[in-house]
Structure formats: structure tokens, C-alpha cells
C-alpha positions as a Markdown table, in Angstrom:
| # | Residue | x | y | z |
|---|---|---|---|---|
| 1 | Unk | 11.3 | 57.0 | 55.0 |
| 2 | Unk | 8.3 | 58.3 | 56.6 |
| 3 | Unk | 6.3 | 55.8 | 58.6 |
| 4 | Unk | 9.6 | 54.0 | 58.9 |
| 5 | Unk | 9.7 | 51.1 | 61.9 |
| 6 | Unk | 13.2 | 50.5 | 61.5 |
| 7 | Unk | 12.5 | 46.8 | 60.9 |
| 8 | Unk | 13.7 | 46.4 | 57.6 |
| 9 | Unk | 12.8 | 42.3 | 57.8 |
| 10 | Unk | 9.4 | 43.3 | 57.0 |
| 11 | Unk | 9.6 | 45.8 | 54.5 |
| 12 | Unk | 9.7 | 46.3 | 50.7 |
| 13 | Unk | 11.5 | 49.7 | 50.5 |
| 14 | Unk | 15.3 | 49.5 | 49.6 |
| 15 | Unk | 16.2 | 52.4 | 51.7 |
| 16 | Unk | 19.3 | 50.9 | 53.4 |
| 17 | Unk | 21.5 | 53.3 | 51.6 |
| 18 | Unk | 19.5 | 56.2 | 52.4 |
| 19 | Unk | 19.6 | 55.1 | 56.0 |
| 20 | Unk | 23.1 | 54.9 | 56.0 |
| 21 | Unk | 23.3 | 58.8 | 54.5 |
| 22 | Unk | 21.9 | 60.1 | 58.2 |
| 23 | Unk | 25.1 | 59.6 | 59.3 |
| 24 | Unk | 26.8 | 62.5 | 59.6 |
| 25 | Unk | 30.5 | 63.1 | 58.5 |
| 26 | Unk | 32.9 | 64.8 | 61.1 |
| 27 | Unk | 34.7 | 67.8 | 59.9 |
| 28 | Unk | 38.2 | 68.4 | 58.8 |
| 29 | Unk | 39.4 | 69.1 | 62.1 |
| 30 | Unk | 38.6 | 65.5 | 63.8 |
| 31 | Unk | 39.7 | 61.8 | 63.3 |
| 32 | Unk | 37.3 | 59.6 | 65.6 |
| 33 | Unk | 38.1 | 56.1 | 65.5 |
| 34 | Unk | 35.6 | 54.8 | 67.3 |
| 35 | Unk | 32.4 | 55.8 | 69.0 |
| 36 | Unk | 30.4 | 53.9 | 71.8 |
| 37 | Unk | 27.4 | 55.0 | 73.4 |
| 38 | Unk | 26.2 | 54.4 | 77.1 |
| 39 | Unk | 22.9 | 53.9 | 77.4 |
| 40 | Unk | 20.2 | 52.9 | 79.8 |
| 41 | Unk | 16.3 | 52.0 | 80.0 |
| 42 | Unk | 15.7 | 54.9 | 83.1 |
| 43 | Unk | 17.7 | 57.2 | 85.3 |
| 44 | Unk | 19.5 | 56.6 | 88.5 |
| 45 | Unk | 21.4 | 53.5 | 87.3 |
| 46 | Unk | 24.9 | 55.3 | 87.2 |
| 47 | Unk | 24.9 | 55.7 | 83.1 |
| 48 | Unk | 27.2 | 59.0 | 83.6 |
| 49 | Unk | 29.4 | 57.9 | 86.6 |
| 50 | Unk | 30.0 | 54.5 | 84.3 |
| 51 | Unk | 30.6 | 56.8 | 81.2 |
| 52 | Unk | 32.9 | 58.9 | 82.9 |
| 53 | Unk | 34.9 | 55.2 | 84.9 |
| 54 | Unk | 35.3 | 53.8 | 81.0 |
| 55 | Unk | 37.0 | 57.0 | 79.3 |
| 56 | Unk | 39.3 | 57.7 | 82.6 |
| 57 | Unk | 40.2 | 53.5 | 82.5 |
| 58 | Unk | 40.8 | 54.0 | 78.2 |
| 59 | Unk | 42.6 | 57.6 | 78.6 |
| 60 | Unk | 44.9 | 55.5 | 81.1 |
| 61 | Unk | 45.5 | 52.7 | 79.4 |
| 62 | Unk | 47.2 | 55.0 | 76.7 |
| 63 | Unk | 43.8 | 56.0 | 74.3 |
| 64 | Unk | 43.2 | 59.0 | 73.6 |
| 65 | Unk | 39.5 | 59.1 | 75.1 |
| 66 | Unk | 36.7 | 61.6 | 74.4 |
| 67 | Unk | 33.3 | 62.3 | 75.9 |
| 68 | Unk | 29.9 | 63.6 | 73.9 |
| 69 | Unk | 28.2 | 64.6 | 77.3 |
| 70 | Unk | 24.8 | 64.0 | 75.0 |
| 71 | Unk | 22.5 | 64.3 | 78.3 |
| 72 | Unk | 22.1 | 67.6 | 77.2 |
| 73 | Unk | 19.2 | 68.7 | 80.3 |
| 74 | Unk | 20.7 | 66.3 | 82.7 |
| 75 | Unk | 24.6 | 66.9 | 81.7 |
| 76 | Unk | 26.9 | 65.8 | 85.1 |
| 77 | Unk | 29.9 | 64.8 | 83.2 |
| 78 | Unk | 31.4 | 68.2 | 83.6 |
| 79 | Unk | 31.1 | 67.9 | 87.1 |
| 80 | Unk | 32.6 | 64.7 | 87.5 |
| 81 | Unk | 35.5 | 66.2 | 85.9 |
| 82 | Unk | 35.5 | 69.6 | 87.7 |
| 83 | Unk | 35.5 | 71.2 | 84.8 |
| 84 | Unk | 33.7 | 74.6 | 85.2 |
| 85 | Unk | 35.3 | 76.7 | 82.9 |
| 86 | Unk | 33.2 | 77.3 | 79.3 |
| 87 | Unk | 34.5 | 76.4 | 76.2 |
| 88 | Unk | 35.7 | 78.4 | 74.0 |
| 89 | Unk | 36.4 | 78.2 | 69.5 |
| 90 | Unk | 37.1 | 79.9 | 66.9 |
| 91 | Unk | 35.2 | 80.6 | 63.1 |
| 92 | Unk | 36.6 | 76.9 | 62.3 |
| 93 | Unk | 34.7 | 75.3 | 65.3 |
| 94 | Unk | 34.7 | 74.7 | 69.4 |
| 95 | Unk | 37.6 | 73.3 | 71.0 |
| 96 | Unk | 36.3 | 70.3 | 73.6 |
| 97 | Unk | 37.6 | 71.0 | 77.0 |
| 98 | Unk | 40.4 | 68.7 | 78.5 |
| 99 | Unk | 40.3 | 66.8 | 81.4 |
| 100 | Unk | 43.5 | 66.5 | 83.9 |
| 101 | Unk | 44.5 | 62.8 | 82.5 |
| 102 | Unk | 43.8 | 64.6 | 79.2 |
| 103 | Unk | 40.3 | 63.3 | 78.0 |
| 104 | Unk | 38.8 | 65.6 | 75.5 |
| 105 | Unk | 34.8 | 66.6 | 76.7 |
| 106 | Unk | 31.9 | 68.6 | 75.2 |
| 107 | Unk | 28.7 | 69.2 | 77.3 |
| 108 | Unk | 26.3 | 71.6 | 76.9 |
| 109 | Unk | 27.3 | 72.6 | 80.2 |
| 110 | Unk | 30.5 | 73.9 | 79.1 |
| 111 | Unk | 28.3 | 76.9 | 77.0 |
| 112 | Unk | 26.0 | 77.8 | 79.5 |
| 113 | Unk | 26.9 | 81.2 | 81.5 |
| 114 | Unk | 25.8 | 79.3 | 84.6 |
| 115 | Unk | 26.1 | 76.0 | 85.5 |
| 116 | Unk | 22.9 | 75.1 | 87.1 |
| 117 | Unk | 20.5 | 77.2 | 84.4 |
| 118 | Unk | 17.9 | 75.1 | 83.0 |
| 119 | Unk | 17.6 | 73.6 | 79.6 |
| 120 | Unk | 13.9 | 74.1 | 78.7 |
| 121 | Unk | 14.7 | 72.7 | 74.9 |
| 122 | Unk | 12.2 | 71.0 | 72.9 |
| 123 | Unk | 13.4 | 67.8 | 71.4 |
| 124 | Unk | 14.4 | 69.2 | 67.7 |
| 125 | Unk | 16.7 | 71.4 | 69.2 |
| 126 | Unk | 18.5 | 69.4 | 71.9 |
| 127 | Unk | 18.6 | 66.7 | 68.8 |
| 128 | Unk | 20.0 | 69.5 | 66.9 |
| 129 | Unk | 22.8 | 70.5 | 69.7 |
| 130 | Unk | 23.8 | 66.8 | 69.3 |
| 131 | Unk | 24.4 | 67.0 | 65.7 |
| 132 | Unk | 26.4 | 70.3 | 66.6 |
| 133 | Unk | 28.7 | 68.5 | 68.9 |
| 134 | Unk | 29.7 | 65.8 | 66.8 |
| 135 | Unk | 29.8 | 68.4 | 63.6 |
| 136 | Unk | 31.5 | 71.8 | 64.7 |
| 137 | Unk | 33.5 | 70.1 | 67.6 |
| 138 | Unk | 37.1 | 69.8 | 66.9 |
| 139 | Unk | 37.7 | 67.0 | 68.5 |
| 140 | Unk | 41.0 | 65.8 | 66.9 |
| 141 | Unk | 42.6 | 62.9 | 66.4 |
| 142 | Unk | 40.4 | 60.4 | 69.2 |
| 143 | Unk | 41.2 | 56.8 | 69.5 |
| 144 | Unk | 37.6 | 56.4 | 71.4 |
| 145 | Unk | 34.9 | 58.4 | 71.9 |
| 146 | Unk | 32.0 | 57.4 | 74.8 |
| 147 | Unk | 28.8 | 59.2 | 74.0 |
| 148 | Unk | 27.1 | 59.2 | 77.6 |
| 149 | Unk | 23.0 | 59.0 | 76.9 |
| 150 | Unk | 19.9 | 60.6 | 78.5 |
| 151 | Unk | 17.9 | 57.4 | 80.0 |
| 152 | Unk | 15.0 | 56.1 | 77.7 |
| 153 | Unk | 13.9 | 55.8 | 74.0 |
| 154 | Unk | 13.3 | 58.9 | 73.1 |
| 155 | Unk | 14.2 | 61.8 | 70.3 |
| 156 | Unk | 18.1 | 61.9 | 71.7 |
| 157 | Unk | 19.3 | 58.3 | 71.7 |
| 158 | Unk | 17.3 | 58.2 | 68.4 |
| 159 | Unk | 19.0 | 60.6 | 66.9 |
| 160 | Unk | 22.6 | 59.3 | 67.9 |
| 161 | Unk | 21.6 | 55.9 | 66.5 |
| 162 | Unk | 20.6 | 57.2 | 63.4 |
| 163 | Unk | 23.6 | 60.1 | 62.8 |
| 164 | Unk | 26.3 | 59.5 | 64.8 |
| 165 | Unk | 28.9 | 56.5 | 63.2 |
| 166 | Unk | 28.3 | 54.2 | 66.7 |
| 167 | Unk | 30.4 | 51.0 | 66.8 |
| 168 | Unk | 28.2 | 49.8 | 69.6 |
| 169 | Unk | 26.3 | 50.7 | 73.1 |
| 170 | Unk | 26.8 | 49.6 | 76.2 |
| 171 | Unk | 23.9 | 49.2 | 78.3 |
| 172 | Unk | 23.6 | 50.5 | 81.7 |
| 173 | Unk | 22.0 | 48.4 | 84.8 |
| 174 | Unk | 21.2 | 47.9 | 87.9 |
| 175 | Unk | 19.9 | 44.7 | 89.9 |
| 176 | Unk | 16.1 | 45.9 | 90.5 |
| 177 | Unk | 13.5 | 43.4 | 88.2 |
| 178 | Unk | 11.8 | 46.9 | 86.9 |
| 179 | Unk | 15.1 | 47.9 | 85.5 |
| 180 | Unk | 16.4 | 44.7 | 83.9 |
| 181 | Unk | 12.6 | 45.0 | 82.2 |
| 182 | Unk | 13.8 | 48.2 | 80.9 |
| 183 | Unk | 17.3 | 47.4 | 79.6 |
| 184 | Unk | 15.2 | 45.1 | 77.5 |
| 185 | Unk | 13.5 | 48.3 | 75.7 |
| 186 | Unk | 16.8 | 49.8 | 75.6 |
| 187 | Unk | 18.3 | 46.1 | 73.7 |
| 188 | Unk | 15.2 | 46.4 | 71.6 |
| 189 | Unk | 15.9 | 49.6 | 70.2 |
| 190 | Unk | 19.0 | 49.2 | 69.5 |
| 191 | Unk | 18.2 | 46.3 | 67.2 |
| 192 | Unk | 15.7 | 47.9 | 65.3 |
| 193 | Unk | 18.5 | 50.7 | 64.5 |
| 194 | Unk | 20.8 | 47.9 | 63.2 |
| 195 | Unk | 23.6 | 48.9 | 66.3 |
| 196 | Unk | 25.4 | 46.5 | 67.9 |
| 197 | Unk | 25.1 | 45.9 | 71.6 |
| 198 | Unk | 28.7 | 45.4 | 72.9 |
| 199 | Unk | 27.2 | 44.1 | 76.3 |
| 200 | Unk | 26.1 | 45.2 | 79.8 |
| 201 | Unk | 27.6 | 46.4 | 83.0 |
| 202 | Unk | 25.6 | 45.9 | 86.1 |
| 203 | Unk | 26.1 | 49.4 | 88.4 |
| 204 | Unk | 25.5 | 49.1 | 91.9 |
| 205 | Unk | 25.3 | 44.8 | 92.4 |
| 206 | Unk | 26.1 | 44.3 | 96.0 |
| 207 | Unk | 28.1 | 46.0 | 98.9 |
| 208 | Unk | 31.2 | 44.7 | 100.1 |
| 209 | Unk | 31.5 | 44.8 | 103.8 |
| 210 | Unk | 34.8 | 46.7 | 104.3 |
| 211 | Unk | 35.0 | 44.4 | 107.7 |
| 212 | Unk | 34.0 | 41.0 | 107.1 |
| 213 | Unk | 34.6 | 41.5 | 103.3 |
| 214 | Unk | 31.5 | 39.3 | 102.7 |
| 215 | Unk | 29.2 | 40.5 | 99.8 |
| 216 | Unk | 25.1 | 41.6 | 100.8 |
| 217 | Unk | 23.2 | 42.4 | 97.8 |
| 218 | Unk | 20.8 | 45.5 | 99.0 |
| 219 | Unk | 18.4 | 44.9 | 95.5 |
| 220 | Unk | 18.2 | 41.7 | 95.4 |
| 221 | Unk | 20.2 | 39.1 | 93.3 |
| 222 | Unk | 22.3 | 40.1 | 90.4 |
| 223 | Unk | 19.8 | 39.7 | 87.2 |
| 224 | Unk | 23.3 | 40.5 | 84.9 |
| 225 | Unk | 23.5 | 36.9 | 83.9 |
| 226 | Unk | 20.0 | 35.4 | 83.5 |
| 227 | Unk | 19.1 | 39.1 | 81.2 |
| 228 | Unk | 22.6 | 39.0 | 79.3 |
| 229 | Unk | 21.9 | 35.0 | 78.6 |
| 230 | Unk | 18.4 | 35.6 | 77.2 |
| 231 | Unk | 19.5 | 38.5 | 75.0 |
| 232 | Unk | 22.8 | 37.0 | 73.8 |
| 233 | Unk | 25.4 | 39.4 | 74.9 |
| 234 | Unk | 28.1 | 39.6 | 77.7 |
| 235 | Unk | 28.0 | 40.8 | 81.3 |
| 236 | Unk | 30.9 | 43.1 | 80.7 |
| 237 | Unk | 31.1 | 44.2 | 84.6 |
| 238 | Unk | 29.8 | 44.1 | 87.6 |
| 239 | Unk | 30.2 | 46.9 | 90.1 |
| 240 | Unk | 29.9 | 46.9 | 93.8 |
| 241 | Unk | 28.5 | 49.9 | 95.7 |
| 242 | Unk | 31.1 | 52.3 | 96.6 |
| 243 | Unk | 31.0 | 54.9 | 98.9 |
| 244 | Unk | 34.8 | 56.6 | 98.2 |
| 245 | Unk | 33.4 | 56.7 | 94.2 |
| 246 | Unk | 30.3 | 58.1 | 94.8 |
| 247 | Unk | 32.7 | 61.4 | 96.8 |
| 248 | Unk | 34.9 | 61.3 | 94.5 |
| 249 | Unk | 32.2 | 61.8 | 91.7 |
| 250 | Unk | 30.6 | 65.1 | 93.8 |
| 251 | Unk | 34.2 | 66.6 | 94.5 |
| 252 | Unk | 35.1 | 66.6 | 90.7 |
| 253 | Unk | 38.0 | 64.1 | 90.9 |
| 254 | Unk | 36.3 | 61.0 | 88.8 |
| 255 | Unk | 39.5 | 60.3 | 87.6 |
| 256 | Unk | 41.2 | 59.5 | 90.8 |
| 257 | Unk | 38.9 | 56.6 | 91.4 |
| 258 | Unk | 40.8 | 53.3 | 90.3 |
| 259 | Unk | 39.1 | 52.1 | 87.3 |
| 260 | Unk | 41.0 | 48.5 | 87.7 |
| 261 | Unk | 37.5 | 46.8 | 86.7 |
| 262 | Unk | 37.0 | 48.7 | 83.3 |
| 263 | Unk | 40.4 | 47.5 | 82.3 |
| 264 | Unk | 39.2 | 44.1 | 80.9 |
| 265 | Unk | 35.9 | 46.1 | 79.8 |
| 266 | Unk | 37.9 | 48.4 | 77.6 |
| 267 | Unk | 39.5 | 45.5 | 76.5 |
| 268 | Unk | 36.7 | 44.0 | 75.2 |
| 269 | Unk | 35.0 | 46.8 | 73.2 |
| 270 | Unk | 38.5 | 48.7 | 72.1 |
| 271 | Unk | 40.5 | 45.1 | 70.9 |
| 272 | Unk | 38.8 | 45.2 | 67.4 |
């Protein structure tokens, strides 16, 4: 409804139904059983490199994993694949392009003549190429879809909330006080859309001397527990600082990195 706060505590209108119609049905060509979103309050916290470490972790632990690269001016899960080839489709649709271990991925990326051309889209149309991907993409039969997130509140995580069928969000942090502020905002929204936060995974907490093996944590304390505590959810992970992940990331080869911490994560958000 227009004027709409999302905080339907406080209001008169019965419009649950109608907000329930935004969601938009996938075609006849795909069977998604579930969809997660990765989210986080600002940039730099790792949202896509965590996105990417969750569907590599599923895909290997015998889901068939998908990725809705939804970052659509910043999109980098492409080239944490290296995938560099476009996508291609037919009158029924596009075809999402597959990963070596098999993980089905659409970016805007994949449609763009050259990689590094600008997006200069307003937010109705990178809203609408959103709705695109999860309509005229045949994605297939999908045990798990990750929907990696610009950083913020704005017009694209608000329309994935309101359109796309999300089981939950994972929220994306790092130990810096200005950013566990943040994930709050990020928490917030998500209530006031009605989605349930699944938990968070703390990216970059400490650095493990590959030497003495003791642990130095270069921003300060881990905030994971005291913000998941005060929120109500679960610390779902908490990863180190890696030096081999962040090369492996820029040569393309994400999915050689050994994902043996997401294993309980995707246990956690895939078990029900």
C-alpha cells in the first residue's frame, strides 16, 4: 500500500495477502527449493567471497547450489568463478551459466559485451533486472539458491525481500564497532519485511599466525557474540583472515578453497 512502513503491528490495513502477491512465481522451466540471501550493512565485509564459500561448500556436499549474483553494478561473482563467457538462451528464457563443481550462476555480468563496462542503471531498472533473473532464468531443478546482495538498504535488497520467495538472510560482518552498528540496520530491515534472519558469519575475525599458530585480532575483538546475543540469532561462523582465499578469489578458482567451515553453516540453514 502506498505509504506502507512495513510494520504491520501498528496498522489497520489487512493487506497481508496483498503483500504476499509481490512475490513472484518462477517459471515453468525452474524448481527452487529454497532461497537465501547474503546481505550486509556496507561494503568491504566479504558478502560475495562468503556467498560464493556457501554455494561451493552446499554444491559439495551433494546440493545442487545456484547463485542470483543480485549486485548487479558491483557483480564479482563471475570472477570468483572465472567464468567469462556470456550467457546465452533461447525464446523460452536464459540458461544460468555453470560453474566447474557444477553451481548454476546468473550475473549481469554474464550479458555485458565487456566485463569491466559500467552499469549506470537507475534503481527501477536494476530492480527490474532482478525480477528478470529470478523470472526468465531457467534455473532448473535447485536444491538451494544464495542470492548475493549489494551492501545497504536500499531499492535492491528491498526488492528481493518483497518479490523473491527468501527462506532467510544471512548477514554479513566484520569485527569493526561501525559495522556491527550497521548489521543492525541490516537486522532491522529484515524484520520489518517479515524475513527471517538465519544468523551471522563474522568475515575477517582474527589472523592466525602460520608460525606460532596463535590468534591476533587486527580489528579489534570479535563483536559476533555480544551483536548475535542482543539480536537473538546465532553466530553461524567465524572466519580468520586468509591470504591463499583472498588469491584464490582474484585467479577465478573460489571453488578450490576448502570450505570445511561452511559445512556446519550449510547445515544449519539447509537441515529444515
Amino acid at each position: 500500500m502506498s505509504g506502507c512502513n512495513h510494520d504491520c503491528s501498528s496498522c489497520a490495513s489487512k493487506c497481508s495477502e496483498e503483500k504476499r502477491d509481490m512475490r513472484l512465481a518462477q517459471n515453468e522451466y525452474s524448481n527452487v527449493k529454497k532461497v537465501i540471501g547474503v546481505v550486509s550493512g556496507k561494503g568491504g565485509v566479504g558478502k560475495s567471497t562468503v556467498t560464493s564459500l556457501l554455494a561451493v561448500a552446499a554444491q559439495t556436499k551433494g546440493y545442487q547450489t545456484a547463485i542470483l549474483d543480485a549486485d548487479v553494478t558491483g557483480p564479482s561473482i563471475p570472477k570468483a568463478f572465472g567464468i567469462h563467457e556470456r550467457a546465452e538462451g533461447t525464446e523460452q528464457g536464459l540458461f544460468p551459466v555453470d560453474s566447474k563443481l557444477g553451481i548454476r550462476i546468473m550475473s549481469v555480468n554474464l550479458l555485458l559485451e565487456k566485463e569491466d563496462a559500467p552499469v549506470v542503471w537507475r534503481g527501477p531498472v536494476i530492480s527490474g533486472v532482478i525480477n528478470q533473473f529470478w523470472q526468465e532464468v531457467m534455473w532448473g531443478d535447485v536444491d538451494c539458491m544464495f542470492v548475493d546482495m549489494p551492501p545497504g538498504t536500499g531499492d535492491v535488497p528491498l526488492t528481493v525481500f518483497q518479490c523473491l520467495p527468501l527462506d532467510g538472510i544471512i548477514i554479513v560482518t566484520t569485527p569493526q564497532d561501525l559495522v556491527t552498528m550497521i548489521v543492525k540496520k541490516a537486522y532491522n530491515m529484515a524484520k520489518l519485511m517479515n524475513i527471517p534472519v538465519l544468523g551471522i558469519v563474522e568475515n575477517m575475525s582474527y589472523f592466525e599466525c602460520p608460525d606460532c599458530h596463535n590468534k591476533h585480532y587486527l580489528f579489534g575483538d570479535s563483536k559476533a557474540e555480544e551483536v548475535a546475543k542482543e539480536l537473538g540469532v546465532p553466530v553461524l561462523a567465524q572466519l580468520p583472515i586468509e591470504p591463499k582465499t583472498a588469491q584464490l578469489v582474484d585467479k577465478g578458482a573460489v571453488e578450490l578453497v576448502d570450505t570445511k567451515a561452511m559445512e556446519s553453516v550449510i547445515d544449519e540453514v539447509l537441515s529444515n
